[in-house]
Short mmCIF file of C-alpha atoms in Angstrom, two decimals:
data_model
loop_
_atom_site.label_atom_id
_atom_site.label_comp_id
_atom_site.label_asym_id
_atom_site.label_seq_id
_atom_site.Cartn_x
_atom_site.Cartn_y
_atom_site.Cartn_z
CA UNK A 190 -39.27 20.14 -21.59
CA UNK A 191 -40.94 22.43 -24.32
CA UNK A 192 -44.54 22.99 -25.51
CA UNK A 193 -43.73 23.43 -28.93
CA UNK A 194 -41.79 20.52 -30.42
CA UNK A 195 -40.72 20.80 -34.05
CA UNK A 196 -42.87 18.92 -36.85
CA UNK A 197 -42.43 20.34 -39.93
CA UNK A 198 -41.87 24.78 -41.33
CA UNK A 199 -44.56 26.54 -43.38
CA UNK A 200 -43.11 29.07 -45.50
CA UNK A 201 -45.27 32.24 -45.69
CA UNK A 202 -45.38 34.83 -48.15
CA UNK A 203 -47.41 37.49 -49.37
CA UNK A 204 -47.50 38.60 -52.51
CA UNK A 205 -48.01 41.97 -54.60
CA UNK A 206 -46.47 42.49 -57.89
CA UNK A 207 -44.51 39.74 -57.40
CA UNK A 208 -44.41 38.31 -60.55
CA UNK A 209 -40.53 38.76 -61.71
CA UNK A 210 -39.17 38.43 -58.50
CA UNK A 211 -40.62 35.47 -57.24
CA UNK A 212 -39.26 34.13 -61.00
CA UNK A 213 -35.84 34.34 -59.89
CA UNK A 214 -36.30 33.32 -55.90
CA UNK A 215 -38.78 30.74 -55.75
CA UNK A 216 -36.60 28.08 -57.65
CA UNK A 217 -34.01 28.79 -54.65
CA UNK A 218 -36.37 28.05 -52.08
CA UNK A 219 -36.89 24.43 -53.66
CA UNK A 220 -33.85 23.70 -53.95
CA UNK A 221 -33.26 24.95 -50.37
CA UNK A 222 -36.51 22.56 -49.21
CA UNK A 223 -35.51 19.33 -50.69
CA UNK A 224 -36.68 16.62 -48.74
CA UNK A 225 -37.37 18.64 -45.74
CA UNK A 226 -40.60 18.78 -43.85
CA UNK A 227 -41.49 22.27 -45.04
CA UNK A 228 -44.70 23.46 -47.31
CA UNK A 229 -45.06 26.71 -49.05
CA UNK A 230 -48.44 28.79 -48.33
CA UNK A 231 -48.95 31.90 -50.66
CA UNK A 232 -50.69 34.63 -50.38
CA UNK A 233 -51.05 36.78 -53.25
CA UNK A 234 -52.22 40.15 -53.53
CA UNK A 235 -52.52 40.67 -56.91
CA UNK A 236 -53.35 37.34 -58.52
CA UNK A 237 -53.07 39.30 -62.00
CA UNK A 238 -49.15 39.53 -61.92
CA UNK A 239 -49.00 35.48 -62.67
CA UNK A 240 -47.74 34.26 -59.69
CA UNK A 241 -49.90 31.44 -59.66
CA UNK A 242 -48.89 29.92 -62.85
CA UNK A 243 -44.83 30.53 -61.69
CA UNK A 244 -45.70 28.48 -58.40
CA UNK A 245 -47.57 25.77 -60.39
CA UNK A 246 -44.33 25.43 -61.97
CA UNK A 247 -42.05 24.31 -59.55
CA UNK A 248 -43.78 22.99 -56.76
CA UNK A 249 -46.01 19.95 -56.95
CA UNK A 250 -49.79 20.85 -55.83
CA UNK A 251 -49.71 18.76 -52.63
CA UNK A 252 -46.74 20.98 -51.57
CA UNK A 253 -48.60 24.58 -51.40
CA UNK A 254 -51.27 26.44 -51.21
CA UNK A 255 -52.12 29.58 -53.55
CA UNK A 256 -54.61 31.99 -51.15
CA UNK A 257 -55.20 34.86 -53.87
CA UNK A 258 -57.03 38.23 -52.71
CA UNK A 259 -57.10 41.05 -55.38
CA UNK A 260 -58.78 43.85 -52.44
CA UNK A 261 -54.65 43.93 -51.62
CA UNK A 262 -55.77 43.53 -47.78
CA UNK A 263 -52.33 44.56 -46.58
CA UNK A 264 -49.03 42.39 -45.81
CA UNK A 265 -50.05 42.14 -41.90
CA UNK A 266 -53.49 40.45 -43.02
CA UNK A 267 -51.99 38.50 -45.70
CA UNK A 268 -49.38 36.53 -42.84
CA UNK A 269 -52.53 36.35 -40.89
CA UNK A 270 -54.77 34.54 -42.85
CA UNK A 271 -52.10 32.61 -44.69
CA UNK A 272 -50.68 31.39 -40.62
CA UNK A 273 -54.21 30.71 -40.16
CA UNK A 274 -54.20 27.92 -42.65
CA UNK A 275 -51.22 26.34 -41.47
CA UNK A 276 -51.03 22.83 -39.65
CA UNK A 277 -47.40 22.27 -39.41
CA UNK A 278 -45.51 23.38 -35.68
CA UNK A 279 -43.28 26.83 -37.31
CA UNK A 280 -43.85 28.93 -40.33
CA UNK A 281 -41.53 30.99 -41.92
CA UNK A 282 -42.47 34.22 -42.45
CA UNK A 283 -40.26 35.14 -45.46
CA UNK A 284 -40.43 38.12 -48.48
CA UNK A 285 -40.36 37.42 -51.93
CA UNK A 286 -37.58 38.80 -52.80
CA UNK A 287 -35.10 36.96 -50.82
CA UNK A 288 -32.71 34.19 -52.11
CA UNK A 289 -31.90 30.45 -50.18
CA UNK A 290 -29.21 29.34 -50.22
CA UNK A 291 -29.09 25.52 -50.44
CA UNK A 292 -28.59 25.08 -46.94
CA UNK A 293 -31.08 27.46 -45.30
CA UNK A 294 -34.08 25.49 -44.51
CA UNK A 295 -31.93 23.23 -43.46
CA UNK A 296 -30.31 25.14 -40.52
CA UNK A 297 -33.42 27.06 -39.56
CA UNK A 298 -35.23 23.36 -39.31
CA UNK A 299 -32.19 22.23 -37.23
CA UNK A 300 -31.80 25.53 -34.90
CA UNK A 301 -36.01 25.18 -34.52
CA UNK A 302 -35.46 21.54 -33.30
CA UNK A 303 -33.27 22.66 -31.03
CA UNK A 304 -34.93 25.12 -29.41
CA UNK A 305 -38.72 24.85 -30.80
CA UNK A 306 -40.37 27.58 -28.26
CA UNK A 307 -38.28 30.61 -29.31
CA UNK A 308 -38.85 32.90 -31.85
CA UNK A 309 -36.01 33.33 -34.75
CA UNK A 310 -34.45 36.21 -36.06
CA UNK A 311 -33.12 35.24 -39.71
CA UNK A 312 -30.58 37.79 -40.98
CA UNK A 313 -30.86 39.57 -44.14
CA UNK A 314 -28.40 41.47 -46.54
CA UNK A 315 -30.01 45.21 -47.92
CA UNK A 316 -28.82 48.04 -48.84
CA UNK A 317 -25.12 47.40 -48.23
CA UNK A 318 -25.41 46.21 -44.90
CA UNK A 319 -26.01 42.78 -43.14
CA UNK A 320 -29.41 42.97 -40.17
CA UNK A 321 -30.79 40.36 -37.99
CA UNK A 322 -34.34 41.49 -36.65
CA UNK A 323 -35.37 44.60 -35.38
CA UNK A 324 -33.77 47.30 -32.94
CA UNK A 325 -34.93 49.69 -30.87
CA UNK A 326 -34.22 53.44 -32.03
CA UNK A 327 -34.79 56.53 -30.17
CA UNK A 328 -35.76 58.25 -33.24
CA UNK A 329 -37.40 56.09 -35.76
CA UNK A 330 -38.81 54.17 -32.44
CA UNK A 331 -37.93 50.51 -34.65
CA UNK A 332 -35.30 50.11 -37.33
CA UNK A 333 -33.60 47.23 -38.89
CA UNK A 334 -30.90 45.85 -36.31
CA UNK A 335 -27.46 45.53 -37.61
CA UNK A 336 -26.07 42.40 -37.35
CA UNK A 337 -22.69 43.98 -35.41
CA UNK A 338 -25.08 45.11 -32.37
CA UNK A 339 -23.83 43.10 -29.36
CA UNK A 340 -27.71 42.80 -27.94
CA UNK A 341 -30.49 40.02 -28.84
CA UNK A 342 -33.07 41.46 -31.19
CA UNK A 343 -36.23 42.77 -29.98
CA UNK A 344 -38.03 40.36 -32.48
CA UNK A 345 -37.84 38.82 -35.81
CA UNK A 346 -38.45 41.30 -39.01
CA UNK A 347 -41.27 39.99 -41.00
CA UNK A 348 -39.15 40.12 -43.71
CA UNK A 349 -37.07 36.61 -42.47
CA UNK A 350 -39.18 35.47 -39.29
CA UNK A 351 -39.74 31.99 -37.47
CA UNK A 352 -42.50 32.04 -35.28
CA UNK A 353 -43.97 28.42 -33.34
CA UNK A 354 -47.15 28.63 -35.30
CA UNK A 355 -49.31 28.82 -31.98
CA UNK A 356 -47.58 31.94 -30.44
CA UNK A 357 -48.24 33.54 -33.72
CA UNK A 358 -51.87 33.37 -33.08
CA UNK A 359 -51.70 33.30 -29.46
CA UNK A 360 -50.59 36.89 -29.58
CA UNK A 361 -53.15 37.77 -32.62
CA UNK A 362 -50.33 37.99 -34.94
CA UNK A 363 -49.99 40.75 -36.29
CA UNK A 364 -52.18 43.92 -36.12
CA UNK A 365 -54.10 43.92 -39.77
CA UNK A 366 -54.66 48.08 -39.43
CA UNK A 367 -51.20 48.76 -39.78
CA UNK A 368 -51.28 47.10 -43.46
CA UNK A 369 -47.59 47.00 -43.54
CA UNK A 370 -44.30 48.52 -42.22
CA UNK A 371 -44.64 48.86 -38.24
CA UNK A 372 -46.75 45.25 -37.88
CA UNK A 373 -43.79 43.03 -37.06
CA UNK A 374 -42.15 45.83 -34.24
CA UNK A 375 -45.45 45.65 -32.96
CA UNK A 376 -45.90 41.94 -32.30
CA UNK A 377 -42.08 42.49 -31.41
CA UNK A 378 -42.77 44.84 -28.62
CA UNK A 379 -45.93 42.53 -27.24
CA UNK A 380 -43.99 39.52 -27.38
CA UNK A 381 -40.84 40.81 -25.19
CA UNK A 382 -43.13 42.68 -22.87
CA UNK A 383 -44.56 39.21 -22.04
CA UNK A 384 -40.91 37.38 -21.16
CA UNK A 385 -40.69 36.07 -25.01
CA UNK A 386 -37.01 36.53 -25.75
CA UNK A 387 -36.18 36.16 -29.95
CA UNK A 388 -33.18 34.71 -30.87
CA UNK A 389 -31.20 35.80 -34.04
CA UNK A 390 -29.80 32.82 -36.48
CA UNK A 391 -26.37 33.13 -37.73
CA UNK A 392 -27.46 32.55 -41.27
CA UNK A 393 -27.86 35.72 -43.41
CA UNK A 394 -30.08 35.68 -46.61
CA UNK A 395 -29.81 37.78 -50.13
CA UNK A 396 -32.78 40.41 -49.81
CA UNK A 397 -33.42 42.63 -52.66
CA UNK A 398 -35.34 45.10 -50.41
CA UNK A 399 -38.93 46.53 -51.28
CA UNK A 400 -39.17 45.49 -54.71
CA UNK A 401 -43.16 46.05 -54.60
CA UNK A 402 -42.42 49.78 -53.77
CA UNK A 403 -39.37 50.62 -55.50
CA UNK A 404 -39.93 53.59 -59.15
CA UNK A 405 -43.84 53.84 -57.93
CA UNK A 406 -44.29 57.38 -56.82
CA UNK A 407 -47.88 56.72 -55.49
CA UNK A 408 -46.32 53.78 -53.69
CA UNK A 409 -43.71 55.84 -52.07
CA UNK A 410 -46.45 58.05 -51.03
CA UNK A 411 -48.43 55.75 -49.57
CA UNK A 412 -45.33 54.18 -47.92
CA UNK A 413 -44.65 57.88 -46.13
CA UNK A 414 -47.99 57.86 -44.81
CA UNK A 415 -48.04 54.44 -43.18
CA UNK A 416 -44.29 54.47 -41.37
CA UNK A 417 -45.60 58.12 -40.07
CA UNK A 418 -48.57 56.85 -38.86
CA UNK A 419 -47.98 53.18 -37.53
CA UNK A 420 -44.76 54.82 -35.70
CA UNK A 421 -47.25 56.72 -33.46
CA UNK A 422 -49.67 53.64 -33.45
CA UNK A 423 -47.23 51.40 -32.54
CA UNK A 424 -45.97 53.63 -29.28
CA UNK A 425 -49.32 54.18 -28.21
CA UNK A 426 -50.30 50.62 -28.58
CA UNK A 427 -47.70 48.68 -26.96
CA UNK A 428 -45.77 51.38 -24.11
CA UNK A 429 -46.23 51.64 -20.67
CA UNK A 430 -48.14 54.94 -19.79
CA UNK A 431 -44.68 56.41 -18.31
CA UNK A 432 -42.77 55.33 -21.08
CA UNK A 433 -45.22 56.54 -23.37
CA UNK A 434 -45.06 59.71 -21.46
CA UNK A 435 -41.27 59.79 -21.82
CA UNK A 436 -41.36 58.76 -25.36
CA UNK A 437 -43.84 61.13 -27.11
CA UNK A 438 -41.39 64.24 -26.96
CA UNK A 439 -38.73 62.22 -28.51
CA UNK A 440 -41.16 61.41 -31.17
CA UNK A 441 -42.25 64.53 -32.08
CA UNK A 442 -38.47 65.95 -32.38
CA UNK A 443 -38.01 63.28 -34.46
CA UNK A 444 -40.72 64.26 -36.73
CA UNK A 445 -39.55 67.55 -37.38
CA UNK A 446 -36.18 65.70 -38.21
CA UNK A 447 -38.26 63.27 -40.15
CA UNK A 448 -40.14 66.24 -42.29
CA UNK A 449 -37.13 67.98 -43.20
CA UNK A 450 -35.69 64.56 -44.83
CA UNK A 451 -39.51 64.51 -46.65
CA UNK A 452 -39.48 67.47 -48.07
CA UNK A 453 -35.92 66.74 -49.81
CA UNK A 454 -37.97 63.67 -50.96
CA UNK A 455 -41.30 65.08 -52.43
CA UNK A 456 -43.42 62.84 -49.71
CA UNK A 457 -43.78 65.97 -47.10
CA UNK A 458 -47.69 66.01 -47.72
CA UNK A 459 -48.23 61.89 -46.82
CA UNK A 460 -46.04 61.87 -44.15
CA UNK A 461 -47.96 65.30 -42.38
CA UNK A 462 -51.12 62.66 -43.12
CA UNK A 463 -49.36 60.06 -41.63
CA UNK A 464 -48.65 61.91 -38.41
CA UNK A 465 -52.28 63.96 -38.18
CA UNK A 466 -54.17 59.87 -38.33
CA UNK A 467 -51.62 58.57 -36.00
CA UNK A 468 -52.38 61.07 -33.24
CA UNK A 469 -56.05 61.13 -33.96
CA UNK A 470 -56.41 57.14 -34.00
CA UNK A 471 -53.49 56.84 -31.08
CA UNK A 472 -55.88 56.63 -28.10
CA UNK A 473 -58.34 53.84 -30.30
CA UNK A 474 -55.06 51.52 -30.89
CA UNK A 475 -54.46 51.97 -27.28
CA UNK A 476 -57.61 50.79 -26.39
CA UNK A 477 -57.41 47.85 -28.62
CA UNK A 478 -54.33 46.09 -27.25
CA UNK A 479 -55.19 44.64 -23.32
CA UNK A 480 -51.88 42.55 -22.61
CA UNK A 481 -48.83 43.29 -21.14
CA UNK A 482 -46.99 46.27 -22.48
CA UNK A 483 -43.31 47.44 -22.99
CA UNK A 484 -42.04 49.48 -20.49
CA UNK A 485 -38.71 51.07 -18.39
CA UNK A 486 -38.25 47.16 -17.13
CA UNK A 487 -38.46 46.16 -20.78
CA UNK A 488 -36.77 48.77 -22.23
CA UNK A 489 -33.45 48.78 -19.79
CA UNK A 490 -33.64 44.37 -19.93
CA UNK A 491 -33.37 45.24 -23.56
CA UNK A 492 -30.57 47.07 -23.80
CA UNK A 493 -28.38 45.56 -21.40
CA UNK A 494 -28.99 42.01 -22.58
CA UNK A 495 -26.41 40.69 -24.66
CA UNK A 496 -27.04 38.09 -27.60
CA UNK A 497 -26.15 34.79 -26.84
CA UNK A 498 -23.34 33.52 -28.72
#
């Protein structure tokens, strides 16, 4: 019996200087849809780049929706608001700079069908390496999983993500003050402190990897600031008080790891930022989330869980 049964995928993406990437992409994710029940919903962040016109293109207009917002409200609001619009069963929370190959919708509509209530880990292929979801590190708190780890993920990356559209906003999505990098570990955490166990799809996608960041120095900047501070968020927000207890040390050894790697970079100033607003707005975030919380339970369930073959 499940609550959830499959009728139809929403394909989600946000949008931010977009423009040349989604060029090449987007005619791989038509071909990929076909005849399948999935729709496209964009949200674009910076309706300038001519997105709009490259959608327009090669989807017909009862097929999509174009959701432009030039105030660039972050990538955490942009899935929000864009899920928020949806009325099929699943979206697909997926980047713009990822290929489909022909067959992809196809299998992630068939392994939804299958098991509609779960959510889905779909596999990408960066920087030389092949990762299905997120992981839990000691140091870096959340990092990309590799697809050789033995153990389930600890939830999709919003990069490739299938969420039942109603746990998406059962659980508030994700949190919009992040903005971006963090918000999908943190619905990750929430969602496997509350029993939800992710599944990972053997189906691994072409990702370019952070195309809207990649030769902008302010960018990069920016980009220091938010992983320092949304790492710290993130901890306060969703841990148990004694693994938040236990964790915190770690943390801050990890920072001075983290600072020396900055400075090599040119980003030590934004990521000092980063970790000053983290510990001054930790106790806030903590206040915000009420639910159930990731803790020793979680954590050793986590790691002694193996993926399901």
């Amino acid at each position: 019996m499940t609550g959830t049964p499959f009728h139809g995928l929403t394909v989600v993406t946000v949008l931010y200087r977009s423009a040349g990437m989604l060029a090449e992409t987007l005619p791989t994710w038509v071909r990929a849809a076909r005849d399948l029940p999935v729709r496209f919903v964009f949200a674009d962040h910076q309706p300038a780049d001519g997105c709009a016109g490259i959608v327009a293109g090669h989807l017909p207009a009862g097929r999509y929706a174009y959701l432009p917002d030039p105030s660039n409200p972050g990538f955490a609001a942009g899935c929000n608001r864009a899920v928020a619009t949806v009325d099929t069963s699943h979206v697909l929370l997926l980047n713009p700079d990822v290929w489909l190959p022909d067959d992809a919708l196809a299998r992630i509509c068939a392994a939804v069908t299958a098991r509609p209530d779960d959510p889905v880990a779909v596999g990408l292929a960066m920087h030389g390496g092949e990762y299905v979801g997120i992981d839990v590190n000691p140091l870096s708190l959340f990092i990309d999983r590799p697809a050789t780890v033995g153990r389930a993920p600890l939830g999709p990356s919003g990069g490739a993500a299938v969420f039942p559209t109603a746990l998406f906003r059962r659980f508030d999505g994700f949190w919009e003050h992040l903005f971006a990098w963090g918000e999908d570990a943190d619905l990750a955490f929430r969602l496997y402190a509350a029993g939800l166990r992710t599944r990972g799809l053997d189906l691994v996608l072409p990702h370019a990897g952070g195309h809207s960041v990649s030769g902008d120095d302010r960018l990069s900047a920016y980009r220091a600031f938010l992983l320092a501070r949304n790492r710290l968020l993130v901890a306060a927000r969703t841990f148990t008080g004694p693994l938040l207890l236990v964790a915190l040390p770690v943390l801050a050894l990890a920072h001075v790891a983290l600072a020396a790697r900055r400075i090599r970079q040119g980003l030590l100033r934004p990521f000092l930022r980063g970790v000053g607003r983290g510990l001054v707005e930790a106790p806030a975030a903590r206040r915000q989330w009420t639910g159930s919380r990731f803790g020793f339970a979680s954590l050793r369930g986590f790691l002694t869980t193996r993926e399901a073959r």
